[in-house]
Short mmCIF file of C-alpha atoms in Angstrom, two decimals:
data_model
loop_
_atom_site.label_atom_id
_atom_site.label_comp_id
_atom_site.label_asym_id
_atom_site.label_seq_id
_atom_site.Cartn_x
_atom_site.Cartn_y
_atom_site.Cartn_z
CA MET A 1 122.74 -79.10 -48.31
CA SER A 2 119.38 -80.38 -49.40
CA ALA A 3 116.26 -78.42 -48.62
CA GLY A 4 115.05 -80.84 -45.96
CA HIS A 5 117.89 -80.11 -43.55
CA ALA A 6 117.11 -77.67 -40.83
CA HIS A 7 119.51 -74.79 -40.44
CA PRO A 8 119.49 -72.43 -37.44
CA LEU A 9 119.88 -69.24 -39.50
CA HIS A 10 117.56 -70.17 -42.35
CA ARG A 11 113.88 -69.28 -42.05
CA PRO A 12 111.99 -71.09 -44.80
CA GLY A 13 109.26 -69.04 -46.36
CA ASP A 14 107.53 -68.12 -49.56
CA SER A 15 107.89 -64.34 -49.64
CA PRO A 16 109.09 -62.45 -52.75
CA VAL A 17 112.53 -62.17 -51.08
CA HIS A 18 112.66 -65.94 -50.58
CA ARG A 19 111.69 -66.58 -54.19
CA LEU A 20 114.28 -64.18 -55.62
CA ALA A 21 117.14 -65.90 -57.47
CA PRO A 22 120.04 -66.52 -55.04
CA GLN A 23 122.68 -64.92 -57.28
CA VAL A 24 120.71 -61.64 -57.23
CA LYS A 25 120.52 -61.75 -53.43
CA ILE A 26 124.26 -62.38 -53.03
CA VAL A 27 125.18 -59.47 -55.31
CA ALA A 28 122.61 -57.21 -53.63
CA ALA A 29 123.79 -58.02 -50.09
CA VAL A 30 127.50 -57.62 -50.83
CA SER A 31 127.04 -54.30 -52.68
CA ALA A 32 124.72 -52.94 -50.01
CA VAL A 33 127.27 -53.68 -47.26
CA LEU A 34 129.95 -52.07 -49.42
CA CYS A 35 127.81 -48.88 -49.53
CA VAL A 36 127.44 -48.97 -45.73
CA VAL A 37 131.19 -49.39 -45.20
CA SER A 38 131.97 -46.50 -47.58
CA THR A 39 129.73 -44.07 -45.68
CA PRO A 40 131.68 -41.46 -43.67
CA ARG A 41 131.16 -42.21 -39.98
CA GLU A 42 130.02 -38.66 -39.10
CA ARG A 43 126.90 -38.98 -41.32
CA PHE A 44 124.80 -40.44 -38.51
CA TRP A 45 121.50 -40.03 -40.41
CA ALA A 46 122.70 -42.24 -43.29
CA PHE A 47 123.04 -45.25 -41.00
CA GLY A 48 119.48 -44.66 -39.84
CA VAL A 49 118.26 -44.70 -43.45
CA TYR A 50 120.17 -47.95 -44.12
CA PHE A 51 118.47 -49.49 -41.11
CA VAL A 52 115.03 -48.39 -42.34
CA LEU A 53 115.82 -49.97 -45.75
CA LEU A 54 116.71 -53.24 -44.00
CA CYS A 55 113.47 -53.07 -42.01
CA ALA A 56 111.55 -52.70 -45.26
CA VAL A 57 113.26 -55.82 -46.65
CA TRP A 58 112.36 -57.73 -43.45
CA ALA A 59 108.75 -56.62 -43.80
CA ILE A 60 108.61 -57.93 -47.39
CA ALA A 61 110.40 -61.15 -46.37
CA ARG A 62 108.10 -61.48 -43.34
CA ILE A 63 110.99 -61.92 -40.89
CA PRO A 64 110.03 -60.68 -37.42
CA PRO A 65 112.80 -58.54 -35.84
CA GLY A 66 112.45 -60.66 -32.70
CA TRP A 67 113.65 -63.65 -34.72
CA LEU A 68 116.72 -61.78 -35.97
CA ALA A 69 117.77 -60.16 -32.69
CA PRO A 70 119.13 -63.23 -30.84
CA ARG A 71 120.92 -64.39 -34.00
CA ALA A 72 122.67 -61.03 -34.31
CA LEU A 73 124.48 -61.78 -31.03
CA ILE A 74 127.29 -63.30 -33.11
CA GLU A 75 128.48 -59.72 -33.28
CA ALA A 76 128.84 -59.40 -29.49
CA PRO A 77 132.69 -59.42 -29.46
CA PHE A 78 132.73 -56.38 -31.71
CA VAL A 79 130.26 -54.55 -29.49
CA VAL A 80 132.67 -55.06 -26.58
CA LEU A 81 135.51 -53.76 -28.74
CA ALA A 82 133.44 -50.71 -29.71
CA LEU A 83 132.70 -50.03 -26.04
CA VAL A 84 136.41 -50.28 -25.13
CA PHE A 85 137.61 -47.94 -27.89
CA PRO A 86 136.52 -44.63 -26.30
CA PHE A 87 138.63 -45.43 -23.23
CA VAL A 88 141.84 -46.61 -24.86
CA ALA A 89 142.25 -44.30 -27.86
CA GLY A 90 144.26 -41.11 -27.46
CA GLY A 91 143.65 -37.58 -28.73
CA PRO A 92 141.30 -34.85 -27.52
CA THR A 93 138.68 -35.86 -24.99
CA VAL A 94 135.01 -35.07 -24.83
CA ALA A 95 132.33 -35.47 -22.16
CA PHE A 96 129.83 -38.13 -23.17
CA LEU A 97 126.97 -39.08 -20.83
CA GLY A 98 128.97 -37.55 -17.99
CA ILE A 99 132.13 -39.55 -18.66
CA THR A 100 135.28 -38.09 -20.17
CA VAL A 101 136.25 -40.24 -23.14
CA SER A 102 138.48 -39.93 -26.18
CA GLU A 103 136.63 -38.19 -28.99
CA HIS A 104 138.45 -40.20 -31.61
CA GLY A 105 137.81 -43.45 -29.79
CA LEU A 106 134.13 -42.63 -29.47
CA LEU A 107 133.83 -42.11 -33.22
CA SER A 108 135.87 -45.26 -33.94
CA GLY A 109 133.68 -47.27 -31.62
CA TRP A 110 130.54 -45.90 -33.28
CA ASN A 111 132.05 -46.63 -36.71
CA ILE A 112 132.62 -50.32 -35.93
CA LEU A 113 129.36 -50.68 -34.05
CA ALA A 114 127.18 -49.12 -36.77
CA LYS A 115 128.87 -50.68 -39.80
CA GLY A 116 129.39 -54.05 -38.09
CA THR A 117 125.77 -54.25 -36.95
CA LEU A 118 124.36 -53.31 -40.36
CA GLY A 119 126.73 -55.81 -41.99
CA VAL A 120 125.66 -58.64 -39.67
CA LEU A 121 121.97 -57.78 -40.18
CA ALA A 122 122.39 -57.77 -43.97
CA SER A 123 124.18 -61.15 -43.87
CA LEU A 124 121.51 -62.55 -41.57
CA THR A 125 118.79 -61.38 -43.97
CA LEU A 126 120.54 -63.17 -46.81
CA ALA A 127 120.99 -66.35 -44.74
CA ALA A 128 117.41 -66.26 -43.45
CA THR A 129 115.84 -66.06 -46.90
CA THR A 130 118.25 -68.37 -48.77
CA SER A 131 119.00 -71.99 -47.89
CA PRO A 132 122.67 -73.07 -47.92
CA GLY A 133 121.97 -75.19 -50.99
CA GLU A 134 120.50 -72.23 -52.85
CA LEU A 135 123.50 -70.10 -51.88
CA ILE A 136 125.83 -72.62 -53.50
CA VAL A 137 123.65 -72.65 -56.61
CA GLY A 138 123.89 -68.85 -56.56
CA LEU A 139 127.69 -68.99 -56.43
CA GLN A 140 127.62 -71.51 -59.28
CA ARG A 141 125.53 -69.13 -61.40
CA LEU A 142 127.91 -66.27 -60.58
CA ARG A 143 130.56 -68.27 -62.52
CA VAL A 144 132.48 -69.47 -59.48
CA PRO A 145 134.83 -72.23 -60.75
CA ASN A 146 133.31 -75.70 -60.81
CA MET A 147 135.97 -77.11 -58.51
CA VAL A 148 135.15 -74.60 -55.80
CA VAL A 149 131.45 -75.46 -56.11
CA THR A 150 132.33 -79.16 -55.80
CA ILE A 151 134.34 -78.64 -52.61
CA ALA A 152 131.65 -76.36 -51.15
CA THR A 153 128.87 -78.87 -51.93
CA LEU A 154 130.82 -81.74 -50.37
CA MET A 155 131.68 -79.57 -47.38
CA MET A 156 128.03 -78.82 -46.60
CA ARG A 157 127.27 -82.54 -46.93
CA TYR A 158 130.17 -83.65 -44.73
CA LEU A 159 129.35 -81.18 -41.95
CA GLU A 160 126.46 -83.44 -41.07
CA VAL A 161 128.55 -86.58 -41.53
CA ILE A 162 131.07 -85.20 -39.00
CA GLY A 163 128.32 -84.16 -36.59
CA ASP A 164 126.69 -87.60 -36.71
CA GLU A 165 130.01 -89.39 -36.37
CA ALA A 166 130.92 -87.23 -33.35
CA ARG A 167 127.57 -88.10 -31.75
CA ARG A 168 128.15 -91.82 -32.37
CA MET A 169 131.63 -91.66 -30.81
CA ARG A 170 130.29 -89.80 -27.78
CA LEU A 171 127.55 -92.38 -27.35
CA ALA A 172 130.14 -95.14 -27.63
CA ARG A 173 132.29 -93.52 -24.94
CA ILE A 174 129.31 -93.13 -22.61
CA SER A 175 128.25 -96.73 -23.10
CA ARG A 176 131.76 -97.79 -22.08
CA GLY A 177 131.44 -96.03 -18.75
CA HIS A 178 132.69 -92.55 -19.68
CA ASP A 179 131.00 -89.88 -17.58
CA PRO A 180 131.06 -86.71 -19.65
CA ARG A 181 131.00 -83.45 -17.78
CA PHE A 182 131.58 -80.06 -19.28
CA LEU A 183 135.41 -79.80 -19.19
CA TRP A 184 136.41 -83.47 -19.03
CA GLN A 185 134.46 -84.05 -22.20
CA VAL A 186 136.77 -81.60 -23.96
CA GLY A 187 139.80 -83.77 -23.15
CA ALA A 188 138.20 -86.93 -24.51
CA THR A 189 136.96 -85.12 -27.60
CA ALA A 190 140.43 -83.67 -28.25
CA ARG A 191 142.04 -87.10 -27.99
CA GLY A 192 139.44 -88.51 -30.34
CA VAL A 193 139.70 -85.74 -32.92
CA GLY A 194 142.05 -87.66 -35.23
CA THR A 195 139.88 -90.75 -35.05
CA LEU A 196 136.85 -88.60 -35.80
CA PHE A 197 138.59 -87.29 -38.91
CA VAL A 198 139.48 -90.73 -40.26
CA ARG A 199 136.05 -92.18 -39.46
CA SER A 200 134.30 -89.23 -41.12
CA TYR A 201 136.57 -89.55 -44.14
CA GLU A 202 135.81 -93.22 -44.61
CA ARG A 203 132.08 -92.62 -44.28
CA GLY A 204 132.34 -89.56 -46.53
CA GLU A 205 134.20 -91.60 -49.14
CA ARG A 206 131.30 -94.07 -49.24
CA VAL A 207 128.82 -91.20 -49.55
CA HIS A 208 130.90 -89.77 -52.38
CA LEU A 209 131.15 -93.06 -54.24
CA ALA A 210 127.39 -93.52 -53.88
CA MET A 211 126.86 -90.06 -55.33
CA VAL A 212 129.27 -90.70 -58.22
CA SER A 213 127.59 -94.01 -59.05
CA ARG A 214 124.26 -92.15 -59.23
CA GLY A 215 125.62 -89.75 -61.81
CA TRP A 216 127.01 -86.89 -59.73
CA THR A 217 129.55 -84.93 -61.77
CA GLY A 218 130.71 -82.32 -59.27
CA ALA A 219 127.76 -79.94 -59.18
CA MET A 220 124.18 -80.27 -58.13
CA PRO A 221 121.75 -80.17 -61.05
CA ASP A 222 120.59 -76.60 -61.56
CA HIS A 223 117.01 -76.47 -62.80
CA GLY A 224 116.50 -72.71 -62.60
CA GLY A 225 117.50 -70.55 -65.52
CA PRO A 226 119.31 -67.22 -65.30
CA ALA A 227 117.46 -64.48 -63.46
CA GLY A 228 115.52 -62.11 -65.70
CA ARG A 229 115.92 -58.35 -65.83
CA ALA A 230 112.84 -57.88 -63.61
CA ALA A 231 114.36 -60.07 -60.88
CA TRP A 232 117.62 -58.13 -60.97
CA LEU A 233 115.76 -54.80 -60.85
CA ALA A 234 113.56 -55.85 -57.95
CA GLY A 235 116.38 -57.53 -56.03
CA LEU A 236 118.81 -54.66 -56.42
CA ALA A 237 116.25 -51.92 -55.60
CA PRO A 238 117.21 -51.67 -51.88
CA THR A 239 120.89 -51.66 -52.83
CA VAL A 240 120.35 -48.88 -55.38
CA LEU A 241 118.55 -46.85 -52.69
CA ALA A 242 121.51 -47.47 -50.35
CA ALA A 243 123.86 -46.26 -53.11
CA VAL A 244 121.75 -43.08 -53.49
CA VAL A 245 122.02 -42.51 -49.73
CA LEU A 246 125.77 -43.03 -49.97
CA GLY A 247 125.95 -40.52 -52.83
CA ILE A 248 124.19 -37.87 -50.72
CA ALA A 249 126.29 -38.70 -47.63
CA LEU A 250 129.55 -38.31 -49.53
CA MET B 1 137.82 -61.28 -28.29
CA VAL B 2 140.67 -59.42 -29.84
CA ARG B 3 141.20 -62.76 -31.49
CA ASP B 4 137.91 -62.57 -33.36
CA VAL B 5 138.85 -59.17 -34.67
CA ALA B 6 142.09 -60.54 -35.95
CA MET B 7 140.82 -63.24 -38.17
CA HIS B 8 137.14 -62.84 -38.76
CA MET B 9 137.17 -59.12 -39.25
CA SER B 10 133.81 -57.41 -39.29
CA ASP B 11 132.65 -54.74 -41.69
CA GLY B 12 133.91 -51.28 -40.85
CA LEU B 13 137.31 -52.21 -39.40
CA LEU B 14 139.05 -51.39 -42.66
CA ASN B 15 138.17 -48.57 -45.02
CA THR B 16 136.59 -49.21 -48.43
CA THR B 17 139.77 -48.80 -50.50
CA THR B 18 141.64 -51.34 -48.37
CA SER B 19 138.68 -53.73 -48.38
CA LEU B 20 138.54 -53.62 -52.17
CA LEU B 21 142.35 -53.87 -52.47
CA PHE B 22 142.47 -57.05 -50.41
CA GLY B 23 139.35 -58.32 -52.17
CA GLY B 24 141.43 -58.08 -55.36
CA VAL B 25 144.40 -59.79 -53.68
CA ALA B 26 142.10 -62.61 -52.56
CA VAL B 27 140.57 -63.08 -56.03
CA VAL B 28 143.98 -63.20 -57.73
CA GLY B 29 145.37 -65.53 -55.07
CA LEU B 30 142.40 -67.86 -55.34
CA ALA B 31 142.56 -67.89 -59.15
CA VAL B 32 146.20 -69.02 -58.92
CA ALA B 33 145.31 -71.60 -56.26
CA ALA B 34 142.39 -72.91 -58.35
CA ALA B 35 144.61 -73.23 -61.44
CA ARG B 36 147.29 -75.14 -59.52
CA ALA B 37 144.78 -77.22 -57.55
CA ARG B 38 143.44 -78.75 -60.76
CA ASP B 39 146.46 -81.08 -60.82
CA ASP B 40 145.94 -82.17 -57.22
CA LEU B 41 142.20 -82.65 -57.25
CA ASP B 42 140.59 -85.64 -58.92
CA ASP B 43 137.63 -87.87 -58.32
CA ARG B 44 139.43 -89.59 -55.48
CA THR B 45 140.76 -86.54 -53.67
CA ALA B 46 137.62 -84.39 -53.99
CA PRO B 47 135.96 -85.99 -50.94
CA MET B 48 139.14 -85.42 -48.94
CA ALA B 49 139.06 -81.71 -49.87
CA GLY B 50 135.38 -81.51 -48.92
CA LEU B 51 136.03 -83.24 -45.63
CA VAL B 52 139.02 -81.02 -44.79
CA ALA B 53 136.85 -77.98 -45.49
CA ALA B 54 134.05 -79.36 -43.32
CA PHE B 55 136.54 -80.21 -40.57
CA VAL B 56 138.07 -76.72 -40.64
CA PHE B 57 134.55 -75.31 -40.63
CA ALA B 58 133.58 -77.36 -37.58
CA THR B 59 136.77 -76.54 -35.66
CA GLN B 60 136.42 -72.82 -36.41
CA MET B 61 133.07 -72.98 -34.63
CA LEU B 62 134.79 -74.11 -31.42
CA ASN B 63 136.02 -71.12 -29.47
CA PHE B 64 138.40 -71.78 -26.63
CA PRO B 65 139.36 -69.24 -23.98
CA VAL B 66 142.90 -67.93 -24.34
CA LEU B 67 142.94 -65.14 -21.78
CA PRO B 68 140.08 -63.72 -19.74
CA GLY B 69 137.85 -62.03 -22.31
CA VAL B 70 139.88 -63.28 -25.24
CA SER B 71 138.73 -66.35 -27.08
CA GLY B 72 140.38 -68.02 -30.00
CA HIS B 73 139.31 -70.44 -32.63
CA LEU B 74 141.34 -72.48 -35.05
CA LEU B 75 142.32 -71.24 -38.48
CA GLY B 76 143.02 -74.61 -40.05
CA GLY B 77 145.40 -73.40 -42.77
CA ALA B 78 148.30 -75.65 -41.77
CA LEU B 79 146.01 -78.64 -41.24
CA ALA B 80 144.51 -78.20 -44.70
CA ALA B 81 147.91 -77.66 -46.36
CA ILE B 82 149.45 -80.78 -44.75
CA LEU B 83 146.49 -82.99 -45.60
CA VAL B 84 145.49 -81.82 -49.09
CA GLY B 85 148.37 -79.62 -50.23
CA PRO B 86 148.74 -75.84 -50.30
CA TRP B 87 146.59 -75.10 -53.37
CA VAL B 88 143.56 -77.20 -52.50
CA GLY B 89 144.12 -76.22 -48.85
CA ALA B 90 143.89 -72.50 -49.64
CA LEU B 91 140.68 -73.17 -51.59
CA CYS B 92 139.21 -75.16 -48.69
CA VAL B 93 139.88 -72.45 -46.11
CA SER B 94 138.51 -69.76 -48.47
CA ILE B 95 135.33 -71.74 -49.04
CA VAL B 96 134.91 -72.05 -45.28
CA LEU B 97 135.25 -68.27 -44.91
CA VAL B 98 132.85 -67.50 -47.78
CA VAL B 99 130.21 -69.90 -46.46
CA GLN B 100 130.62 -68.57 -42.91
CA GLY B 101 130.17 -65.04 -44.22
CA LEU B 102 127.14 -65.83 -46.39
CA VAL B 103 125.37 -68.52 -44.35
CA PHE B 104 126.39 -67.80 -40.76
CA ALA B 105 126.98 -64.02 -40.88
CA ASP B 106 130.42 -64.68 -39.34
CA GLY B 107 132.91 -62.12 -40.64
CA GLY B 108 131.94 -59.05 -42.60
CA LEU B 109 131.05 -59.41 -46.28
CA THR B 110 133.33 -56.53 -47.27
CA ALA B 111 136.12 -57.81 -45.00
CA LEU B 112 135.96 -61.19 -46.76
CA GLY B 113 138.89 -60.32 -49.03
CA ALA B 114 141.12 -59.40 -46.11
CA ASN B 115 139.99 -62.44 -44.12
CA ILE B 116 140.76 -64.74 -47.07
CA THR B 117 144.14 -63.08 -47.58
CA ASN B 118 145.10 -63.65 -43.95
CA MET B 119 143.74 -67.07 -43.18
CA ALA B 120 143.56 -68.83 -46.54
CA LEU B 121 146.51 -67.37 -48.46
CA ILE B 122 149.08 -66.15 -45.90
CA GLY B 123 148.21 -68.76 -43.27
CA THR B 124 148.22 -71.75 -45.59
CA ALA B 125 151.39 -70.63 -47.36
CA ALA B 126 153.20 -70.09 -44.06
CA GLY B 127 152.04 -73.39 -42.61
CA PHE B 128 152.97 -75.36 -45.70
CA GLY B 129 156.29 -73.54 -46.11
CA VAL B 130 157.33 -74.49 -42.59
CA ALA B 131 156.13 -78.06 -43.07
CA VAL B 132 158.13 -78.46 -46.30
CA LEU B 133 161.27 -76.99 -44.72
CA LEU B 134 161.00 -79.56 -41.94
CA ARG B 135 159.91 -82.42 -44.21
CA ARG B 136 162.98 -84.54 -43.49
CA PHE B 137 161.83 -84.91 -39.88
CA THR B 138 158.52 -86.46 -40.91
CA ARG B 139 159.90 -90.00 -41.23
CA THR B 140 159.03 -90.89 -37.65
CA ARG B 141 155.60 -90.44 -36.18
CA GLY B 142 156.87 -88.19 -33.38
CA GLY B 143 158.70 -86.07 -35.92
CA LEU B 144 155.59 -85.67 -38.06
CA VAL B 145 153.55 -84.63 -35.03
CA ALA B 146 156.19 -82.05 -34.08
CA VAL B 147 156.31 -80.71 -37.65
CA ALA B 148 152.51 -80.39 -37.72
CA PHE B 149 152.58 -78.51 -34.42
CA THR B 150 155.30 -76.12 -35.60
CA ALA B 151 153.60 -75.49 -38.95
CA ALA B 152 150.27 -74.73 -37.29
CA PHE B 153 151.92 -72.39 -34.79
CA ALA B 154 153.71 -70.51 -37.58
CA ASN B 155 150.49 -70.39 -39.61
CA THR B 156 148.61 -68.68 -36.77
CA VAL B 157 151.26 -66.13 -35.85
CA ILE B 158 152.13 -65.17 -39.45
CA ALA B 159 148.44 -64.89 -40.40
CA SER B 160 148.00 -62.41 -37.54
CA LEU B 161 150.71 -60.26 -39.13
CA GLY B 162 148.47 -60.05 -42.21
CA PHE B 163 145.93 -58.24 -40.09
CA VAL B 164 148.63 -55.87 -38.83
CA LEU B 165 149.55 -55.07 -42.44
CA GLU B 166 145.91 -54.43 -43.41
CA PHE B 167 145.33 -52.32 -40.32
CA ALA B 168 148.45 -50.28 -41.11
CA ILE B 169 147.13 -49.55 -44.61
CA GLY B 170 143.44 -48.98 -43.98
CA GLY B 171 142.69 -49.15 -40.28
CA ASP B 172 141.90 -46.46 -37.78
CA PRO B 173 144.94 -44.18 -37.35
CA ALA B 174 143.95 -43.49 -33.73
CA PHE B 175 145.76 -46.62 -32.59
CA SER B 176 149.50 -47.00 -32.35
CA LEU B 177 150.61 -49.74 -34.69
CA GLY B 178 153.14 -50.98 -32.14
CA ALA B 179 150.44 -51.70 -29.57
CA VAL B 180 148.22 -53.39 -32.16
CA THR B 181 151.12 -55.56 -33.34
CA ALA B 182 152.13 -56.54 -29.81
CA THR B 183 148.54 -57.48 -28.87
CA MET B 184 147.94 -59.42 -32.05
CA VAL B 185 151.17 -61.39 -31.98
CA GLY B 186 150.92 -62.03 -28.25
CA VAL B 187 147.38 -63.36 -28.44
CA HIS B 188 148.15 -65.42 -31.52
CA CYS B 189 151.12 -67.12 -29.89
CA LEU B 190 148.66 -68.49 -27.33
CA ILE B 191 146.11 -69.46 -29.99
CA GLY B 192 148.91 -71.02 -32.02
CA ILE B 193 149.56 -73.51 -29.20
CA GLY B 194 145.92 -74.66 -29.27
CA GLU B 195 145.97 -74.76 -33.06
CA GLY B 196 149.23 -76.73 -32.97
CA ILE B 197 147.84 -79.33 -30.58
CA ILE B 198 144.68 -79.97 -32.63
CA THR B 199 146.63 -80.04 -35.91
CA ALA B 200 149.25 -82.41 -34.48
CA LEU B 201 146.59 -84.75 -33.06
CA THR B 202 144.67 -84.87 -36.33
CA VAL B 203 147.67 -85.25 -38.64
CA GLY B 204 149.19 -87.86 -36.32
CA ALA B 205 146.03 -89.97 -36.31
CA VAL B 206 145.49 -89.72 -40.07
CA ALA B 207 149.14 -90.59 -40.78
CA ALA B 208 148.94 -93.61 -38.48
CA ILE B 209 145.78 -95.05 -40.05
CA ARG B 210 145.72 -93.73 -43.63
CA PRO B 211 149.18 -92.30 -44.53
CA ASP B 212 148.05 -92.30 -48.19
CA LEU B 213 145.75 -89.38 -47.36
CA VAL B 214 148.51 -87.06 -46.12
CA TYR B 215 149.75 -84.78 -48.91
CA LEU B 216 152.98 -83.96 -47.09
CA LEU B 217 153.95 -87.64 -46.99
CA ARG B 218 153.52 -88.22 -50.74
CA GLY B 219 156.52 -89.94 -52.26
CA THR B 220 157.83 -91.13 -48.92
CA ARG B 221 155.95 -94.39 -48.84
CA ARG B 222 157.87 -97.10 -47.03
CA GLU B 223 158.23 -100.67 -48.19
CA LEU B 224 155.74 -103.14 -46.85
CA GLU B 225 157.25 -104.81 -43.83
CA LEU B 226 156.70 -108.54 -43.57
CA LYS B 227 156.82 -109.78 -40.03
CA GLU B 228 157.39 -113.41 -39.17
CA PRO B 229 154.41 -115.00 -37.44
CA VAL B 230 154.97 -115.77 -33.81
CA ALA B 231 155.30 -119.50 -33.45
#
């Protein structure tokens, strides 16, 4: 939650993209992906232009592509799906790289691969340039109900409480002679899952009471004001370009 | 991996109209849930809601193999509904999905509406509905564990039907709906067993130690039993 906590997908920095107000970045990312999804799948060139736009954003944000690539592997299941499609879909067939595959399946596979990849890369760009805490502030400024912000803030906080509690319980098991190996550990963890929940709750309750007694009212204090027109213009520029590409592609 | 498609849909699986339609369904559903949750959520229950969300978040990160090449993760709708009630539960699962989409790039941003509809709205409603129908069996600990298992199983399988509905409206017409339905339901029956076990273990443990935290058990508090000291 707080800025000091390391996060595997966040890459702290001081580029113009990092400094942009989080609410602008959320709106820009969601609308840009919406443009990508609306593009007809036969317009192959449009997906190339979207990718170039993303590369430009990475250059401004100073994110090396080599940093993004391994993190984009979250998409791997969909790549497998896209590779299976040409072989399982029906309809007319076509020769592709010397293999006879379903034409429809090939296009479907491409559709999911291209749109899914661009979507994951856009999300990763957002996550890399915006800390989880800032994202919640962004949602707060986008008029998300206070209660939702409260639950989200507590959730981010408790993720670490649960992680620490799980580590403590594992250490306790080992010190009592438990010999954790890959699969056997799963059994012990599963049996301890209820205990983990109650222990985390009781610790979380103390954290919560400490926060309340220090004046927490359900939302983190928000020191930044609303984003100015210049910030919105600059932040939405890549999205507007993507919308222009979409307009031509349609 | 079919499993991942089912619940955390990526961008591009559904067309734009369907994505926007289910985005609207999700917003309306969440607005209703937020309005009703106001009665359930106070200073004391807010940490419980945060913890349930964090717990669902953590368990969704664990993927377990279901079949060769098919991995499943938990949905958490029934767990959330039993512990914090259906309204706060739906909010918790939605928050998990939004944060996973924004912070962890898990699930497409445009598919968020459909994902929320399936896992947070349909899943939680189904899980809680089953749990309420079977509420009279929750008096014993074994009964409660069995109810939690059944509710979680129903939650998983019925949520997978949400995907079938969305795919029928805005998916790729190249695939026969019958085959998609059979695959989805088949895979989700297996995932439902895993989901049921984790839900039953968690609910059982919480009910044994802190029954006051279980929403489903509200109003069924038993009298304090005084036991004679052993001489």
